[in-house]
Amino acid sequence: MYRQRPALCAALPHGRVPRGSPEGARVARQETVTGSAEVAARLAVAIHEHRLAPGTKLNEDEVGEIFGVSRTVVRAGLQQLAHQHLVELKRNRGAFVARPGVREAREVFEARSLLEPTTARSAARRAGPADIAALRDHIEAEHAALAAGDDGRALHLSGTFHNEVARIANQGTIAEFIAQLVSRSSLIIALYWERRAALCESHAHHALIAALERNDEAEAEALMKSHLLDLYTSLDLRDTPPAPRTLKEALDG
């Protein structure tokens, strides 16, 4: 458990600086940046692994107590997650794990279908033995999570597998877009998942690795396209009217 630091005196040992000085202010800002990045990273993993469900309220005081940091640090971390579309900041209500709508879900997977197949083609062109070994290690970790019944972690690993393929393609800008889309897909799966096949099943990833190992660009592109389509069709993205909030709404019309 985090313990509050003792108040600093004017003369600080070991080269430490007073908080009130310009250098102390700079150190404090750096600690806030570092702390908020860690808070954001840990919350993001919990969201990706479905330990935090869409719509969950993220109370600043509670998060700060759990991580042993100030509200200022928590607020900065939540703002980072809002930029990544993982958190929604609602005025006068606070922060909530994002709940992407059907339209956003469709757009995210449409964007993935445009980017990832061509990225898989590029990855097949560049993949070497070390890349293939890393992808196989990734699959082993995914299988271990499935065997342990930890579907949330398996889903997270299946998403980061796609990030690894983008890394191998060595297209930094596109890889950043894919990482964000994969991240948002985790929320979409949590909301609209209909069957366990949404976990990127072993045969799909194994086949893709085999194509990458053979440097078969066309096959890698086709497999990624098919794989994303299978993932998309495992979701229930039908437009459904919102449930009535009152008896009058339910009975009118």
PDB file of C-alpha atoms in Angstrom:
ATOM      1  CA  MET A   1       0.000   0.000   0.000  1.00  0.00           C
ATOM      2  CA  TYR A   2       1.229   3.448  -0.887  1.00  0.00           C
ATOM      3  CA  ARG A   3       2.341   5.620   2.047  1.00  0.00           C
ATOM      4  CA  GLN A   4       2.273   9.397   2.030  1.00  0.00           C
ATOM      5  CA  ARG A   5       5.754  10.868   1.690  1.00  0.00           C
ATOM      6  CA  PRO A   6       6.935  12.851   4.742  1.00  0.00           C
ATOM      7  CA  ALA A   7       6.991  16.614   4.379  1.00  0.00           C
ATOM      8  CA  LEU A   8      10.207  17.877   2.878  1.00  0.00           C
ATOM      9  CA  CYS A   9      12.282  20.295   4.913  1.00  0.00           C
ATOM     10  CA  ALA A  10      14.293  23.205   3.543  1.00  0.00           C
ATOM     11  CA  ALA A  11      17.577  21.326   3.654  1.00  0.00           C
ATOM     12  CA  LEU A  12      17.174  18.051   1.820  1.00  0.00           C
ATOM     13  CA  PRO A  13      19.810  15.292   1.864  1.00  0.00           C
ATOM     14  CA  HIS A  14      21.129  13.348  -1.085  1.00  0.00           C
ATOM     15  CA  GLY A  15      20.606  16.184  -3.559  1.00  0.00           C
ATOM     16  CA  ARG A  16      16.796  16.312  -3.248  1.00  0.00           C
ATOM     17  CA  VAL A  17      15.182  19.654  -3.978  1.00  0.00           C
ATOM     18  CA  PRO A  18      12.375  21.585  -2.223  1.00  0.00           C
ATOM     19  CA  ARG A  19       8.976  21.226  -3.873  1.00  0.00           C
ATOM     20  CA  GLY A  20       8.488  24.989  -3.859  1.00  0.00           C
ATOM     21  CA  SER A  21      11.564  25.658  -5.979  1.00  0.00           C
ATOM     22  CA  PRO A  22      11.481  25.743  -9.803  1.00  0.00           C
ATOM     23  CA  GLU A  23      13.434  22.492  -9.880  1.00  0.00           C
ATOM     24  CA  GLY A  24      11.058  20.973  -7.347  1.00  0.00           C
ATOM     25  CA  ALA A  25       8.088  21.983  -9.497  1.00  0.00           C
ATOM     26  CA  ARG A  26       9.737  20.362 -12.508  1.00  0.00           C
ATOM     27  CA  VAL A  27      10.298  17.135 -10.557  1.00  0.00           C
ATOM     28  CA  ALA A  28       6.688  17.167  -9.362  1.00  0.00           C
ATOM     29  CA  ARG A  29       5.431  17.583 -12.937  1.00  0.00           C
ATOM     30  CA  GLN A  30       7.616  14.713 -14.093  1.00  0.00           C
ATOM     31  CA  GLU A  31       6.314  12.500 -11.285  1.00  0.00           C
ATOM     32  CA  THR A  32       2.752  13.347 -12.327  1.00  0.00           C
ATOM     33  CA  VAL A  33       3.488  12.442 -15.941  1.00  0.00           C
ATOM     34  CA  THR A  34       5.182   9.174 -14.960  1.00  0.00           C
ATOM     35  CA  GLY A  35       2.476   8.254 -12.467  1.00  0.00           C
ATOM     36  CA  SER A  36      -0.395   9.072 -14.827  1.00  0.00           C
ATOM     37  CA  ALA A  37       1.163   6.951 -17.571  1.00  0.00           C
ATOM     38  CA  GLU A  38       1.341   3.976 -15.188  1.00  0.00           C
ATOM     39  CA  VAL A  39      -2.261   4.508 -14.047  1.00  0.00           C
ATOM     40  CA  ALA A  40      -3.413   4.706 -17.673  1.00  0.00           C
ATOM     41  CA  ALA A  41      -1.469   1.575 -18.621  1.00  0.00           C
ATOM     42  CA  ARG A  42      -2.836  -0.493 -15.727  1.00  0.00           C
ATOM     43  CA  LEU A  43      -6.416   0.628 -16.318  1.00  0.00           C
ATOM     44  CA  ALA A  44      -6.042  -0.083 -20.034  1.00  0.00           C
ATOM     45  CA  VAL A  45      -4.947  -3.669 -19.365  1.00  0.00           C
ATOM     46  CA  ALA A  46      -7.928  -4.159 -17.034  1.00  0.00           C
ATOM     47  CA  ILE A  47     -10.229  -2.828 -19.767  1.00  0.00           C
ATOM     48  CA  HIS A  48      -8.640  -4.985 -22.479  1.00  0.00           C
ATOM     49  CA  GLU A  49      -8.905  -8.081 -20.305  1.00  0.00           C
ATOM     50  CA  HIS A  50     -12.584  -7.269 -19.588  1.00  0.00           C
ATOM     51  CA  ARG A  51     -12.004  -6.921 -15.848  1.00  0.00           C
ATOM     52  CA  LEU A  52     -13.501  -3.449 -16.210  1.00  0.00           C
ATOM     53  CA  ALA A  53     -16.722  -3.631 -18.194  1.00  0.00           C
ATOM     54  CA  PRO A  54     -17.947  -0.905 -20.564  1.00  0.00           C
ATOM     55  CA  GLY A  55     -19.894   1.690 -18.613  1.00  0.00           C
ATOM     56  CA  THR A  56     -18.016   1.133 -15.335  1.00  0.00           C
ATOM     57  CA  LYS A  57     -17.552   4.367 -13.399  1.00  0.00           C
ATOM     58  CA  LEU A  58     -13.937   5.166 -12.576  1.00  0.00           C
ATOM     59  CA  ASN A  59     -14.103   7.183  -9.372  1.00  0.00           C
ATOM     60  CA  GLU A  60     -10.964   9.305  -9.047  1.00  0.00           C
ATOM     61  CA  ASP A  61     -10.687   8.895  -5.279  1.00  0.00           C
ATOM     62  CA  GLU A  62     -11.126   5.127  -5.447  1.00  0.00           C
ATOM     63  CA  VAL A  63      -8.646   4.710  -8.306  1.00  0.00           C
ATOM     64  CA  GLY A  64      -6.172   6.929  -6.466  1.00  0.00           C
ATOM     65  CA  GLU A  65      -6.515   4.853  -3.299  1.00  0.00           C
ATOM     66  CA  ILE A  66      -6.012   1.594  -5.208  1.00  0.00           C
ATOM     67  CA  PHE A  67      -2.869   2.819  -6.962  1.00  0.00           C
ATOM     68  CA  GLY A  68      -1.594   4.999  -4.130  1.00  0.00           C
ATOM     69  CA  VAL A  69      -1.521   8.231  -6.126  1.00  0.00           C
ATOM     70  CA  SER A  70      -3.198  11.637  -5.997  1.00  0.00           C
ATOM     71  CA  ARG A  71      -6.382  12.660  -7.797  1.00  0.00           C
ATOM     72  CA  THR A  72      -4.265  14.890 -10.027  1.00  0.00           C
ATOM     73  CA  VAL A  73      -2.311  11.871 -11.239  1.00  0.00           C
ATOM     74  CA  VAL A  74      -5.490   9.819 -11.715  1.00  0.00           C
ATOM     75  CA  ARG A  75      -7.185  12.630 -13.641  1.00  0.00           C
ATOM     76  CA  ALA A  76      -4.219  12.915 -16.005  1.00  0.00           C
ATOM     77  CA  GLY A  77      -4.255   9.146 -16.569  1.00  0.00           C
ATOM     78  CA  LEU A  78      -7.983   9.172 -17.328  1.00  0.00           C
ATOM     79  CA  GLN A  79      -7.467  11.966 -19.836  1.00  0.00           C
ATOM     80  CA  GLN A  80      -4.883   9.814 -21.609  1.00  0.00           C
ATOM     81  CA  LEU A  81      -7.382   6.968 -21.834  1.00  0.00           C
ATOM     82  CA  ALA A  82     -10.039   9.363 -23.133  1.00  0.00           C
ATOM     83  CA  HIS A  83      -7.699  10.276 -26.007  1.00  0.00           C
ATOM     84  CA  GLN A  84      -7.447   6.550 -26.751  1.00  0.00           C
ATOM     85  CA  HIS A  85     -11.273   6.227 -26.764  1.00  0.00           C
ATOM     86  CA  LEU A  86     -11.156   3.791 -23.850  1.00  0.00           C
ATOM     87  CA  VAL A  87     -12.715   6.187 -21.344  1.00  0.00           C
ATOM     88  CA  GLU A  88     -15.518   8.732 -21.615  1.00  0.00           C
ATOM     89  CA  LEU A  89     -15.283  11.893 -19.510  1.00  0.00           C
ATOM     90  CA  LYS A  90     -18.789  13.169 -18.738  1.00  0.00           C
ATOM     91  CA  ARG A  91     -19.226  16.662 -17.376  1.00  0.00           C
ATOM     92  CA  ASN A  92     -20.381  16.738 -13.748  1.00  0.00           C
ATOM     93  CA  ARG A  93     -20.581  12.939 -13.736  1.00  0.00           C
ATOM     94  CA  GLY A  94     -16.994  11.723 -13.942  1.00  0.00           C
ATOM     95  CA  ALA A  95     -15.129   9.106 -15.977  1.00  0.00           C
ATOM     96  CA  PHE A  96     -16.576   5.874 -17.342  1.00  0.00           C
ATOM     97  CA  VAL A  97     -15.195   2.982 -19.357  1.00  0.00           C
ATOM     98  CA  ALA A  98     -16.339   3.752 -22.904  1.00  0.00           C
ATOM     99  CA  ARG A  99     -19.385   2.068 -24.446  1.00  0.00           C
ATOM    100  CA  PRO A 100     -18.937   2.159 -28.242  1.00  0.00           C
ATOM    101  CA  GLY A 101     -22.188   2.132 -30.204  1.00  0.00           C
ATOM    102  CA  VAL A 102     -23.084  -0.144 -33.110  1.00  0.00           C
ATOM    103  CA  ARG A 103     -22.089   2.455 -35.693  1.00  0.00           C
ATOM    104  CA  GLU A 104     -18.675   2.976 -34.102  1.00  0.00           C
ATOM    105  CA  ALA A 105     -18.180  -0.798 -33.885  1.00  0.00           C
ATOM    106  CA  ARG A 106     -18.851  -1.197 -37.588  1.00  0.00           C
ATOM    107  CA  GLU A 107     -16.512   1.664 -38.448  1.00  0.00           C
ATOM    108  CA  VAL A 108     -13.710   0.236 -36.326  1.00  0.00           C
ATOM    109  CA  PHE A 109     -13.881  -3.151 -38.032  1.00  0.00           C
ATOM    110  CA  GLU A 110     -14.228  -1.566 -41.458  1.00  0.00           C
ATOM    111  CA  ALA A 111     -11.028   0.374 -40.788  1.00  0.00           C
ATOM    112  CA  ARG A 112      -9.275  -2.780 -39.612  1.00  0.00           C
ATOM    113  CA  SER A 113     -10.366  -4.623 -42.758  1.00  0.00           C
ATOM    114  CA  LEU A 114      -8.819  -1.862 -44.857  1.00  0.00           C
ATOM    115  CA  LEU A 115      -5.502  -1.676 -42.998  1.00  0.00           C
ATOM    116  CA  GLU A 116      -4.610  -5.084 -41.607  1.00  0.00           C
ATOM    117  CA  PRO A 117      -4.690  -7.318 -44.711  1.00  0.00           C
ATOM    118  CA  THR A 118      -2.193  -5.109 -46.575  1.00  0.00           C
ATOM    119  CA  THR A 119      -0.124  -4.850 -43.404  1.00  0.00           C
ATOM    120  CA  ALA A 120      -0.048  -8.661 -43.193  1.00  0.00           C
ATOM    121  CA  ARG A 121       1.219  -8.708 -46.789  1.00  0.00           C
ATOM    122  CA  SER A 122       4.043  -6.340 -45.827  1.00  0.00           C
ATOM    123  CA  ALA A 123       4.807  -8.412 -42.733  1.00  0.00           C
ATOM    124  CA  ALA A 124       5.122 -11.556 -44.881  1.00  0.00           C
ATOM    125  CA  ARG A 125       7.670  -9.766 -47.020  1.00  0.00           C
ATOM    126  CA  ARG A 126       9.810  -8.853 -44.016  1.00  0.00           C
ATOM    127  CA  ALA A 127       9.275 -11.667 -41.496  1.00  0.00           C
ATOM    128  CA  GLY A 128      12.407 -13.440 -40.296  1.00  0.00           C
ATOM    129  CA  PRO A 129      13.038 -16.381 -37.942  1.00  0.00           C
ATOM    130  CA  ALA A 130      13.074 -14.171 -34.833  1.00  0.00           C
ATOM    131  CA  ASP A 131       9.700 -12.659 -35.778  1.00  0.00           C
ATOM    132  CA  ILE A 132       8.149 -16.084 -36.305  1.00  0.00           C
ATOM    133  CA  ALA A 133       9.515 -17.325 -32.975  1.00  0.00           C
ATOM    134  CA  ALA A 134       8.052 -14.281 -31.192  1.00  0.00           C
ATOM    135  CA  LEU A 135       4.625 -14.864 -32.752  1.00  0.00           C
ATOM    136  CA  ARG A 136       4.678 -18.529 -31.737  1.00  0.00           C
ATOM    137  CA  ASP A 137       5.549 -17.563 -28.164  1.00  0.00           C
ATOM    138  CA  HIS A 138       2.604 -15.182 -28.278  1.00  0.00           C
ATOM    139  CA  ILE A 139       0.243 -17.973 -29.352  1.00  0.00           C
ATOM    140  CA  GLU A 140       1.505 -20.220 -26.555  1.00  0.00           C
ATOM    141  CA  ALA A 141       0.651 -17.522 -24.017  1.00  0.00           C
ATOM    142  CA  GLU A 142      -2.783 -17.123 -25.588  1.00  0.00           C
ATOM    143  CA  HIS A 143      -3.411 -20.882 -25.410  1.00  0.00           C
ATOM    144  CA  ALA A 144      -2.290 -20.960 -21.778  1.00  0.00           C
ATOM    145  CA  ALA A 145      -4.819 -18.233 -20.947  1.00  0.00           C
ATOM    146  CA  LEU A 146      -7.586 -20.158 -22.724  1.00  0.00           C
ATOM    147  CA  ALA A 147      -6.653 -23.369 -20.917  1.00  0.00           C
ATOM    148  CA  ALA A 148      -6.842 -21.513 -17.618  1.00  0.00           C
ATOM    149  CA  GLY A 149     -10.308 -20.215 -18.507  1.00  0.00           C
ATOM    150  CA  ASP A 150      -9.060 -16.617 -18.577  1.00  0.00           C
ATOM    151  CA  ASP A 151     -10.933 -15.449 -21.664  1.00  0.00           C
ATOM    152  CA  GLY A 152     -10.240 -11.801 -20.919  1.00  0.00           C
ATOM    153  CA  ARG A 153      -6.481 -12.265 -20.993  1.00  0.00           C
ATOM    154  CA  ALA A 154      -6.753 -14.477 -24.083  1.00  0.00           C
ATOM    155  CA  LEU A 155      -8.681 -11.726 -25.874  1.00  0.00           C
ATOM    156  CA  HIS A 156      -6.059  -9.181 -24.897  1.00  0.00           C
ATOM    157  CA  LEU A 157      -3.289 -11.418 -26.196  1.00  0.00           C
ATOM    158  CA  SER A 158      -5.143 -12.096 -29.440  1.00  0.00           C
ATOM    159  CA  GLY A 159      -5.380  -8.354 -29.983  1.00  0.00           C
ATOM    160  CA  THR A 160      -1.715  -7.723 -29.287  1.00  0.00           C
ATOM    161  CA  PHE A 161      -0.907 -10.550 -31.731  1.00  0.00           C
ATOM    162  CA  HIS A 162      -2.306  -8.278 -34.452  1.00  0.00           C
ATOM    163  CA  ASN A 163      -0.126  -5.463 -33.147  1.00  0.00           C
ATOM    164  CA  GLU A 164       2.905  -7.738 -33.478  1.00  0.00           C
ATOM    165  CA  VAL A 165       2.074  -8.446 -37.119  1.00  0.00           C
ATOM    166  CA  ALA A 166       1.898  -4.691 -37.723  1.00  0.00           C
ATOM    167  CA  ARG A 167       5.260  -4.264 -35.988  1.00  0.00           C
ATOM    168  CA  ILE A 168       6.862  -6.836 -38.278  1.00  0.00           C
ATOM    169  CA  ALA A 169       5.537  -4.900 -41.284  1.00  0.00           C
ATOM    170  CA  ASN A 170       7.715  -1.985 -40.107  1.00  0.00           C
ATOM    171  CA  GLN A 171       5.116   0.651 -40.923  1.00  0.00           C
ATOM    172  CA  GLY A 172       5.161   2.822 -37.826  1.00  0.00           C
ATOM    173  CA  THR A 173       2.325   5.188 -38.624  1.00  0.00           C
ATOM    174  CA  ILE A 174      -0.031   2.427 -39.756  1.00  0.00           C
ATOM    175  CA  ALA A 175       0.952   0.307 -36.760  1.00  0.00           C
ATOM    176  CA  GLU A 176      -0.151   3.139 -34.449  1.00  0.00           C
ATOM    177  CA  PHE A 177      -3.558   3.275 -36.143  1.00  0.00           C
ATOM    178  CA  ILE A 178      -3.935  -0.499 -35.906  1.00  0.00           C
ATOM    179  CA  ALA A 179      -2.970  -0.500 -32.207  1.00  0.00           C
ATOM    180  CA  GLN A 180      -5.696   2.042 -31.475  1.00  0.00           C
ATOM    181  CA  LEU A 181      -8.284   0.125 -33.511  1.00  0.00           C
ATOM    182  CA  VAL A 182      -7.364  -3.148 -31.812  1.00  0.00           C
ATOM    183  CA  SER A 183      -7.643  -1.427 -28.442  1.00  0.00           C
ATOM    184  CA  ARG A 184     -11.139  -0.147 -29.242  1.00  0.00           C
ATOM    185  CA  SER A 185     -12.097  -3.590 -30.547  1.00  0.00           C
ATOM    186  CA  SER A 186     -11.674  -4.965 -27.035  1.00  0.00           C
ATOM    187  CA  LEU A 187     -14.574  -2.812 -25.818  1.00  0.00           C
ATOM    188  CA  ILE A 188     -16.641  -3.745 -28.852  1.00  0.00           C
ATOM    189  CA  ILE A 189     -16.126  -7.451 -28.202  1.00  0.00           C
ATOM    190  CA  ALA A 190     -17.067  -6.979 -24.540  1.00  0.00           C
ATOM    191  CA  LEU A 191     -20.385  -5.430 -25.600  1.00  0.00           C
ATOM    192  CA  TYR A 192     -21.338  -7.374 -28.722  1.00  0.00           C
ATOM    193  CA  TRP A 193     -19.608 -10.746 -28.443  1.00  0.00           C
ATOM    194  CA  GLU A 194     -21.982 -13.590 -29.361  1.00  0.00           C
ATOM    195  CA  ARG A 195     -19.745 -16.613 -29.413  1.00  0.00           C
ATOM    196  CA  ARG A 196     -16.413 -17.750 -28.082  1.00  0.00           C
ATOM    197  CA  ALA A 197     -15.022 -17.757 -31.629  1.00  0.00           C
ATOM    198  CA  ALA A 198     -14.394 -14.057 -31.101  1.00  0.00           C
ATOM    199  CA  LEU A 199     -11.276 -15.259 -29.329  1.00  0.00           C
ATOM    200  CA  CYS A 200      -8.872 -15.366 -32.252  1.00  0.00           C
ATOM    201  CA  GLU A 201      -8.863 -19.166 -32.442  1.00  0.00           C
ATOM    202  CA  SER A 202      -5.667 -21.121 -32.847  1.00  0.00           C
ATOM    203  CA  HIS A 203      -6.144 -22.242 -36.446  1.00  0.00           C
ATOM    204  CA  ALA A 204      -6.448 -18.658 -37.713  1.00  0.00           C
ATOM    205  CA  HIS A 205      -3.259 -17.478 -36.047  1.00  0.00           C
ATOM    206  CA  HIS A 206      -1.349 -20.661 -36.847  1.00  0.00           C
ATOM    207  CA  ALA A 207      -2.261 -20.411 -40.530  1.00  0.00           C
ATOM    208  CA  LEU A 208      -1.203 -16.778 -40.611  1.00  0.00           C
ATOM    209  CA  ILE A 209       2.139 -17.553 -38.974  1.00  0.00           C
ATOM    210  CA  ALA A 210       2.741 -20.322 -41.523  1.00  0.00           C
ATOM    211  CA  ALA A 211       2.112 -17.875 -44.379  1.00  0.00           C
ATOM    212  CA  LEU A 212       4.447 -15.322 -42.809  1.00  0.00           C
ATOM    213  CA  GLU A 213       7.139 -17.963 -42.352  1.00  0.00           C
ATOM    214  CA  ARG A 214       6.887 -18.879 -46.055  1.00  0.00           C
ATOM    215  CA  ASN A 215       6.972 -15.175 -46.948  1.00  0.00           C
ATOM    216  CA  ASP A 216       3.736 -15.810 -48.861  1.00  0.00           C
ATOM    217  CA  GLU A 217       2.408 -12.269 -49.181  1.00  0.00           C
ATOM    218  CA  ALA A 218      -0.829 -13.074 -51.014  1.00  0.00           C
ATOM    219  CA  GLU A 219      -1.786 -15.857 -48.600  1.00  0.00           C
ATOM    220  CA  ALA A 220      -1.030 -13.707 -45.537  1.00  0.00           C
ATOM    221  CA  GLU A 221      -3.238 -10.936 -46.911  1.00  0.00           C
ATOM    222  CA  ALA A 222      -6.092 -13.338 -47.702  1.00  0.00           C
ATOM    223  CA  LEU A 223      -5.879 -15.049 -44.303  1.00  0.00           C
ATOM    224  CA  MET A 224      -5.965 -11.757 -42.419  1.00  0.00           C
ATOM    225  CA  LYS A 225      -8.971 -10.600 -44.434  1.00  0.00           C
ATOM    226  CA  SER A 226     -10.821 -13.866 -43.724  1.00  0.00           C
ATOM    227  CA  HIS A 227      -9.844 -13.818 -40.069  1.00  0.00           C
ATOM    228  CA  LEU A 228     -11.172 -10.284 -39.516  1.00  0.00           C
ATOM    229  CA  LEU A 229     -14.408 -11.176 -41.284  1.00  0.00           C
ATOM    230  CA  ASP A 230     -14.857 -14.182 -38.981  1.00  0.00           C
ATOM    231  CA  LEU A 231     -14.204 -11.986 -35.955  1.00  0.00           C
ATOM    232  CA  TYR A 232     -16.690  -9.382 -37.199  1.00  0.00           C
ATOM    233  CA  THR A 233     -19.435 -11.947 -37.825  1.00  0.00           C
ATOM    234  CA  SER A 234     -19.045 -13.277 -34.288  1.00  0.00           C
ATOM    235  CA  LEU A 235     -20.493  -9.986 -33.015  1.00  0.00           C
ATOM    236  CA  ASP A 236     -24.139  -9.023 -32.786  1.00  0.00           C
ATOM    237  CA  LEU A 237     -24.178  -5.576 -34.388  1.00  0.00           C
ATOM    238  CA  ARG A 238     -27.852  -5.404 -35.240  1.00  0.00           C
ATOM    239  CA  ASP A 239     -29.512  -2.050 -34.695  1.00  0.00           C
ATOM    240  CA  THR A 240     -31.869  -2.425 -31.756  1.00  0.00           C
ATOM    241  CA  PRO A 241     -34.100   0.308 -30.323  1.00  0.00           C
ATOM    242  CA  PRO A 242     -33.251   1.471 -26.794  1.00  0.00           C
ATOM    243  CA  ALA A 243     -35.271  -0.119 -24.022  1.00  0.00           C
ATOM    244  CA  PRO A 244     -38.119   2.078 -22.722  1.00  0.00           C
ATOM    245  CA  ARG A 245     -37.187   3.903 -19.548  1.00  0.00           C
ATOM    246  CA  THR A 246     -40.705   4.324 -18.175  1.00  0.00           C
ATOM    247  CA  LEU A 247     -44.068   2.557 -18.349  1.00  0.00           C
ATOM    248  CA  LYS A 248     -45.491   5.530 -20.314  1.00  0.00           C
ATOM    249  CA  GLU A 249     -42.708   5.236 -22.934  1.00  0.00           C
ATOM    250  CA  ALA A 250     -43.343   1.500 -23.209  1.00  0.00           C
ATOM    251  CA  LEU A 251     -47.090   1.884 -23.723  1.00  0.00           C
ATOM    252  CA  ASP A 252     -47.209   4.989 -25.927  1.00  0.00           C
ATOM    253  CA  GLY A 253     -47.655   4.054 -29.585  1.00  0.00           C
TER     254      GLY A 253
END
